[in-house]
Coordinates of C-alpha atoms in Angstrom, one line a residue:
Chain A
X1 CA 200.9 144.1 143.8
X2 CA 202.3 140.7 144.2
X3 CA 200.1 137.8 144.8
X4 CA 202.3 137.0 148.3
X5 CA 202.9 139.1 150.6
X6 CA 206.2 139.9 152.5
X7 CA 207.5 142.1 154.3
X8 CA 209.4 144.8 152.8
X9 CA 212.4 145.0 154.8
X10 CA 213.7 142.5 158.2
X11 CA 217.2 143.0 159.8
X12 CA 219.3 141.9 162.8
X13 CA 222.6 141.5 164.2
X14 CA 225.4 139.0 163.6
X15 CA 224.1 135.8 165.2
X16 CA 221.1 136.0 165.6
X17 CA 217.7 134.4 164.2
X18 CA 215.5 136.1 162.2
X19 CA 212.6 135.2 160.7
X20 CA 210.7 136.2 157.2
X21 CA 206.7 135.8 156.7
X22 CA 205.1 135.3 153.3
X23 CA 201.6 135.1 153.1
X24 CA 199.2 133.6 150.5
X25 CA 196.2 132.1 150.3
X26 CA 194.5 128.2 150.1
X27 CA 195.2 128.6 146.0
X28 CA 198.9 129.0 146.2
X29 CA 200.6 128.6 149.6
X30 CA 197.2 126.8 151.1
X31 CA 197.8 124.5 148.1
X32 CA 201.4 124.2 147.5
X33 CA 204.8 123.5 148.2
X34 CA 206.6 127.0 149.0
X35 CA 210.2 127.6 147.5
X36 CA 212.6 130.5 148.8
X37 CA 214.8 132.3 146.6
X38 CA 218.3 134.4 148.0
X39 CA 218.9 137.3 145.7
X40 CA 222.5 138.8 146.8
X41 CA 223.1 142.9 145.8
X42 CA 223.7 142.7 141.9
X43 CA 222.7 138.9 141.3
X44 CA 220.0 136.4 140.1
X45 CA 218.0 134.7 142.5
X46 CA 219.3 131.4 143.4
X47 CA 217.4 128.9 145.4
X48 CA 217.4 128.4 149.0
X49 CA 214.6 126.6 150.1
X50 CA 212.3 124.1 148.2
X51 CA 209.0 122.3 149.2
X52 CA 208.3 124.0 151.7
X53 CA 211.5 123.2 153.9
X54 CA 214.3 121.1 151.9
X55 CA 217.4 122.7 151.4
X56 CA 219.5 122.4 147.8
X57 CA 223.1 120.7 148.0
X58 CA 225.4 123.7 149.5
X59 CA 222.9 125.5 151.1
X60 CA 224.0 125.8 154.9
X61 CA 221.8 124.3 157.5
X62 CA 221.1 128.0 159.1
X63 CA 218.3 128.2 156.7
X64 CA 215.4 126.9 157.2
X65 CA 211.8 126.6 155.7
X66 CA 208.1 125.9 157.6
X67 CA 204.7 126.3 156.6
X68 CA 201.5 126.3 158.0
X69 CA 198.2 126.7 156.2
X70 CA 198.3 129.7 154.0
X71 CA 201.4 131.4 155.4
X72 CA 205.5 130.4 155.2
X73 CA 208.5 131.6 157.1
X74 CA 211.9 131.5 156.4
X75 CA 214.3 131.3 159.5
X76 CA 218.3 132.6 159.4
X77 CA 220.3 131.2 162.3
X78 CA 223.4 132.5 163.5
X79 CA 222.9 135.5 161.0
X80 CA 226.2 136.4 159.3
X81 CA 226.7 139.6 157.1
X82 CA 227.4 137.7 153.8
X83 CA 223.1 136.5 154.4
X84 CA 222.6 140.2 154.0
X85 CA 220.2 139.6 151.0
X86 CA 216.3 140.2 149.1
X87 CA 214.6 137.1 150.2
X88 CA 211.8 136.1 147.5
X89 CA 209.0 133.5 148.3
X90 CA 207.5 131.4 145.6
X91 CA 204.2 129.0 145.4
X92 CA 202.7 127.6 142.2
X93 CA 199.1 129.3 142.0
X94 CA 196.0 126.8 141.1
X95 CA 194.0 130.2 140.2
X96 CA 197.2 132.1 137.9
X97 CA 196.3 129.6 134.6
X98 CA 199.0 127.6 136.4
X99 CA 201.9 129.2 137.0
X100 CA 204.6 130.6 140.0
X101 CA 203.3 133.1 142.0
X102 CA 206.1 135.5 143.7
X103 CA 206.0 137.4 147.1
X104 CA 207.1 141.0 146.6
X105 CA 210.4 140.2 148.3
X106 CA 212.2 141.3 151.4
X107 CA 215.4 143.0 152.0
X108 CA 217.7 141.5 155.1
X109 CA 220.0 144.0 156.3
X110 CA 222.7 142.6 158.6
X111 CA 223.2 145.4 161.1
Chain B
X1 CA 229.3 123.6 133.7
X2 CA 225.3 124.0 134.2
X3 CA 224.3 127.3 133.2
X4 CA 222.1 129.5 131.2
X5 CA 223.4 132.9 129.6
X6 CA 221.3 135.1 128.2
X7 CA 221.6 137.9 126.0
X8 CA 220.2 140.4 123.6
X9 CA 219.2 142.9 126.3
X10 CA 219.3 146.8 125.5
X11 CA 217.6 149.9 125.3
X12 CA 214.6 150.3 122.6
X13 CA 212.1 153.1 122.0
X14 CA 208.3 152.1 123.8
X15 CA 206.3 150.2 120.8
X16 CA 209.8 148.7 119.3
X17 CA 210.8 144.8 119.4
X18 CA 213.8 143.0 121.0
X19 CA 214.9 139.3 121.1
X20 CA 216.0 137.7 124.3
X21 CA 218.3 134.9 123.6
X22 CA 218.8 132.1 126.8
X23 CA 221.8 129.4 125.8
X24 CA 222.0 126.5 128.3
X25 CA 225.1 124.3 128.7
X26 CA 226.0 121.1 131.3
X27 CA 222.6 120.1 130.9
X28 CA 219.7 118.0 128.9
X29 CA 217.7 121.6 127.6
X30 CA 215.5 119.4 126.0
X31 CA 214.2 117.5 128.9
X32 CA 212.8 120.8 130.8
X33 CA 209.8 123.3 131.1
X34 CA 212.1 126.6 130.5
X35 CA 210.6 129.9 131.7
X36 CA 211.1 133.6 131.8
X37 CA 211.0 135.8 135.1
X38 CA 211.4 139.5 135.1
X39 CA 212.3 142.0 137.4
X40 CA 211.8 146.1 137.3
X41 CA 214.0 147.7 139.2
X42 CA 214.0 147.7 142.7
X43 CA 211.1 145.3 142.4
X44 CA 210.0 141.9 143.2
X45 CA 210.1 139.0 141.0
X46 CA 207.3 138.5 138.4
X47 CA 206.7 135.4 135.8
X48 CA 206.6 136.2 132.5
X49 CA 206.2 132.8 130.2
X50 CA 207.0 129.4 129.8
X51 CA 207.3 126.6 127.4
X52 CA 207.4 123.2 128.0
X53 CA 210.7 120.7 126.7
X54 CA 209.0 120.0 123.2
X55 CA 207.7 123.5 122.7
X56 CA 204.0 122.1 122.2
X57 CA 202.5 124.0 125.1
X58 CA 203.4 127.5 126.1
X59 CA 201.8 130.2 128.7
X60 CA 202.1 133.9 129.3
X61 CA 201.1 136.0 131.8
X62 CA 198.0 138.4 131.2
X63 CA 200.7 141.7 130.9
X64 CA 202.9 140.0 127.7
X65 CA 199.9 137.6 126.2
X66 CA 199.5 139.0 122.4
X67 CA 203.1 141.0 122.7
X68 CA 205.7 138.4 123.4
X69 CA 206.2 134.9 122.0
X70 CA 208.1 132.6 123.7
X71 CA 210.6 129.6 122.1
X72 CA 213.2 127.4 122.0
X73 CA 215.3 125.3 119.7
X74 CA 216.5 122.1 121.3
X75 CA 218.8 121.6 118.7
X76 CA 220.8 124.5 119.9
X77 CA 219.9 124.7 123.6
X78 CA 218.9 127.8 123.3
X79 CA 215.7 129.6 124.7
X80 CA 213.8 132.4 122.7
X81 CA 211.7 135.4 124.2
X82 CA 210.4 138.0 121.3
X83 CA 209.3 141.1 122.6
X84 CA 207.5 143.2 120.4
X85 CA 205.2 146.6 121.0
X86 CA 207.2 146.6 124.1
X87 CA 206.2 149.5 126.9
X88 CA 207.7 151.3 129.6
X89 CA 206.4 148.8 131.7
X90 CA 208.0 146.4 130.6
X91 CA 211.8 147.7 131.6
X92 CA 213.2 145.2 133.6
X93 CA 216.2 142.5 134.0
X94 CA 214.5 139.2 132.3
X95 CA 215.8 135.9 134.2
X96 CA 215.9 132.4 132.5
X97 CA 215.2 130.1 134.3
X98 CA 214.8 125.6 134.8
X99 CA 212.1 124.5 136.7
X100 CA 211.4 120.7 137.8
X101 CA 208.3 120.5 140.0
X102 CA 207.6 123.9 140.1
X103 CA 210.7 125.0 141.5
X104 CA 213.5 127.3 140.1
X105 CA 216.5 125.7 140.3
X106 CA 219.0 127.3 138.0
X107 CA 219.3 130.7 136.9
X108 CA 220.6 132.8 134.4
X109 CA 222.4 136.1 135.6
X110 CA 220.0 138.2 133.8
X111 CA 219.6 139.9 130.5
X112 CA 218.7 143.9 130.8
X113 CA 215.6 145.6 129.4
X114 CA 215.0 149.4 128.9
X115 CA 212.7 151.1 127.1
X116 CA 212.6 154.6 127.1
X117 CA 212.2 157.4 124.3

C-alpha cells in the first residue's frame, strides 16, 4: 500500500492530453514539493517533473506539473507513443522519519 | 559522464546476505545525500535507505532497519548497501539514486535482487 495514491492505469490517443492524479495528504503532498518520475518499459525512473511543476533540462514542454492542496496531476500534451510509460509521483513525508514517499505508479498506454 | 552503476545483484537463498555495490562517476559523490530505492516486480517504487555525503547520519525504512546497513566510501565513489537475513520480500531491482532537495535526480539502471529457495 503506497503512501500516494495513483491510479493504476491512464491511456489515450496520439495527441492528445491526458492527465495523471496522485493523492496524498497535508504531511507529504499538503506539505511538499511534488516530483514526477517517467519509468520507460525495462528502465530506471528518470525525472520529469520537480517542485511541483519545473521541468529538468531536456524534458519537453508537453509535460507539465500542478498541485493543489493535498493532490498533484501530471498533464501529457500532444501525447506521442514514445510517452507510453509508468508514471511515479514523489513527495518528501514530514510523518515517514523524513524520507520520499512514492505513489504506487501509473501505467500510460498510448492507444 | 554522470552516472551511477551498480552491481552485485543475484539470486540468494531467503535468510542469506548480499552486497550491493553503487560506483558514481562525472560527479562530486562526496557532496550528496546518496539513497537506495527498490522495486518488486511489477510494483511501485519504495525507499529503502539513505546516507548523507559524510556518512555521519543514515536512515532506513521500518522493512530493512536491523537487516541492511547502508555506506559509502568517498574515497572511491562508491555507495554500499549490505543486505543480510534477506526475505522473499525483499526481491526486487534496487535503484541508486542522488538526491538534492528531496528530489531524485540521477539514477542508476538498477541492480537485481532474488531470493528464492
Amino acid at each position: 500500500q503506497s503512501v500516494l495514491t495513483q491510479p493504476p492505469s491512464a491511456s489515450g490517443t496520439p495527441g492528445q492530453r491526458v492527465t495523471i492524479s496522485c493523492s496524498g495528504s497535508s504531511s507529504n503532498i499538503g506539505a511538499n514539493a511534488v516530483d514526477w518520475y517517467q519509468q520507460l518499459p525495462g528502465t530506471a525512473p528518470k525525472l520529469l517533473i520537480y517542485s511541483d511543476n519545473q521541468r529538468p533540462s531536456g524534458v519537453p514542454d508537453r509535460f507539465s506539473g500542478s498541485k493543489s492542496g493535498t493532490s498533484a496531476l501530471l498533464a501529457i500534451s500532444g501525447l506521442q507513443s514514445e510517452d507510453e510509460a509508468d508514471y511515479h509521483c514523489a513527495a518528501w513525508d514530514d510523518s515517514l522519519n523524513g524520507h520520499v514517499a512514492f505513489g504506487g505508479g501509473t501505467k500510460l498506454t498510448v492507444l | 559522464e554522470v552516472q551511477l552503476v551498480e552491481s552485485g545483484g543475484g539470486l540468494v537463498q531467503p535468510g542469506g546476505s548480499l552486497r550491493l555495490s553503487c560506483a558514481a562517476s562525472g560527479f562530486t559523490f562526496s557532496s550528496y545525500w546518496m539513497h537506495w530505492v527498490r522495486q518488486a516486480p511489477g510494483k511501485g517504487l519504495v525507499w529503502v535507505s539513505c546516507i548523507h555525503s559524510d556518512g555521519t547520519k543514515t536512515k532506513y525504512a521500518d522493512s530493512v532497519k536491523g537487516r541492511f546497513t547502508i555506506s559509502r566510501d568517498n574515497a572511491k565513489n562508491t555507495l554500499y548497501l549490505q543486505m543480510n537475513s534477506l526475505r522473499v520480500e525483499d526481491t526486487a531491482m534496487y535503484y541508486c539514486t542522488r538526491s538534492s532537495s528531496g528530489t531524485y535526480w540521477l539514477w542508476g539502471q538498477g541492480a537485481l535482487v532474488t531470493v528464492s529457495s
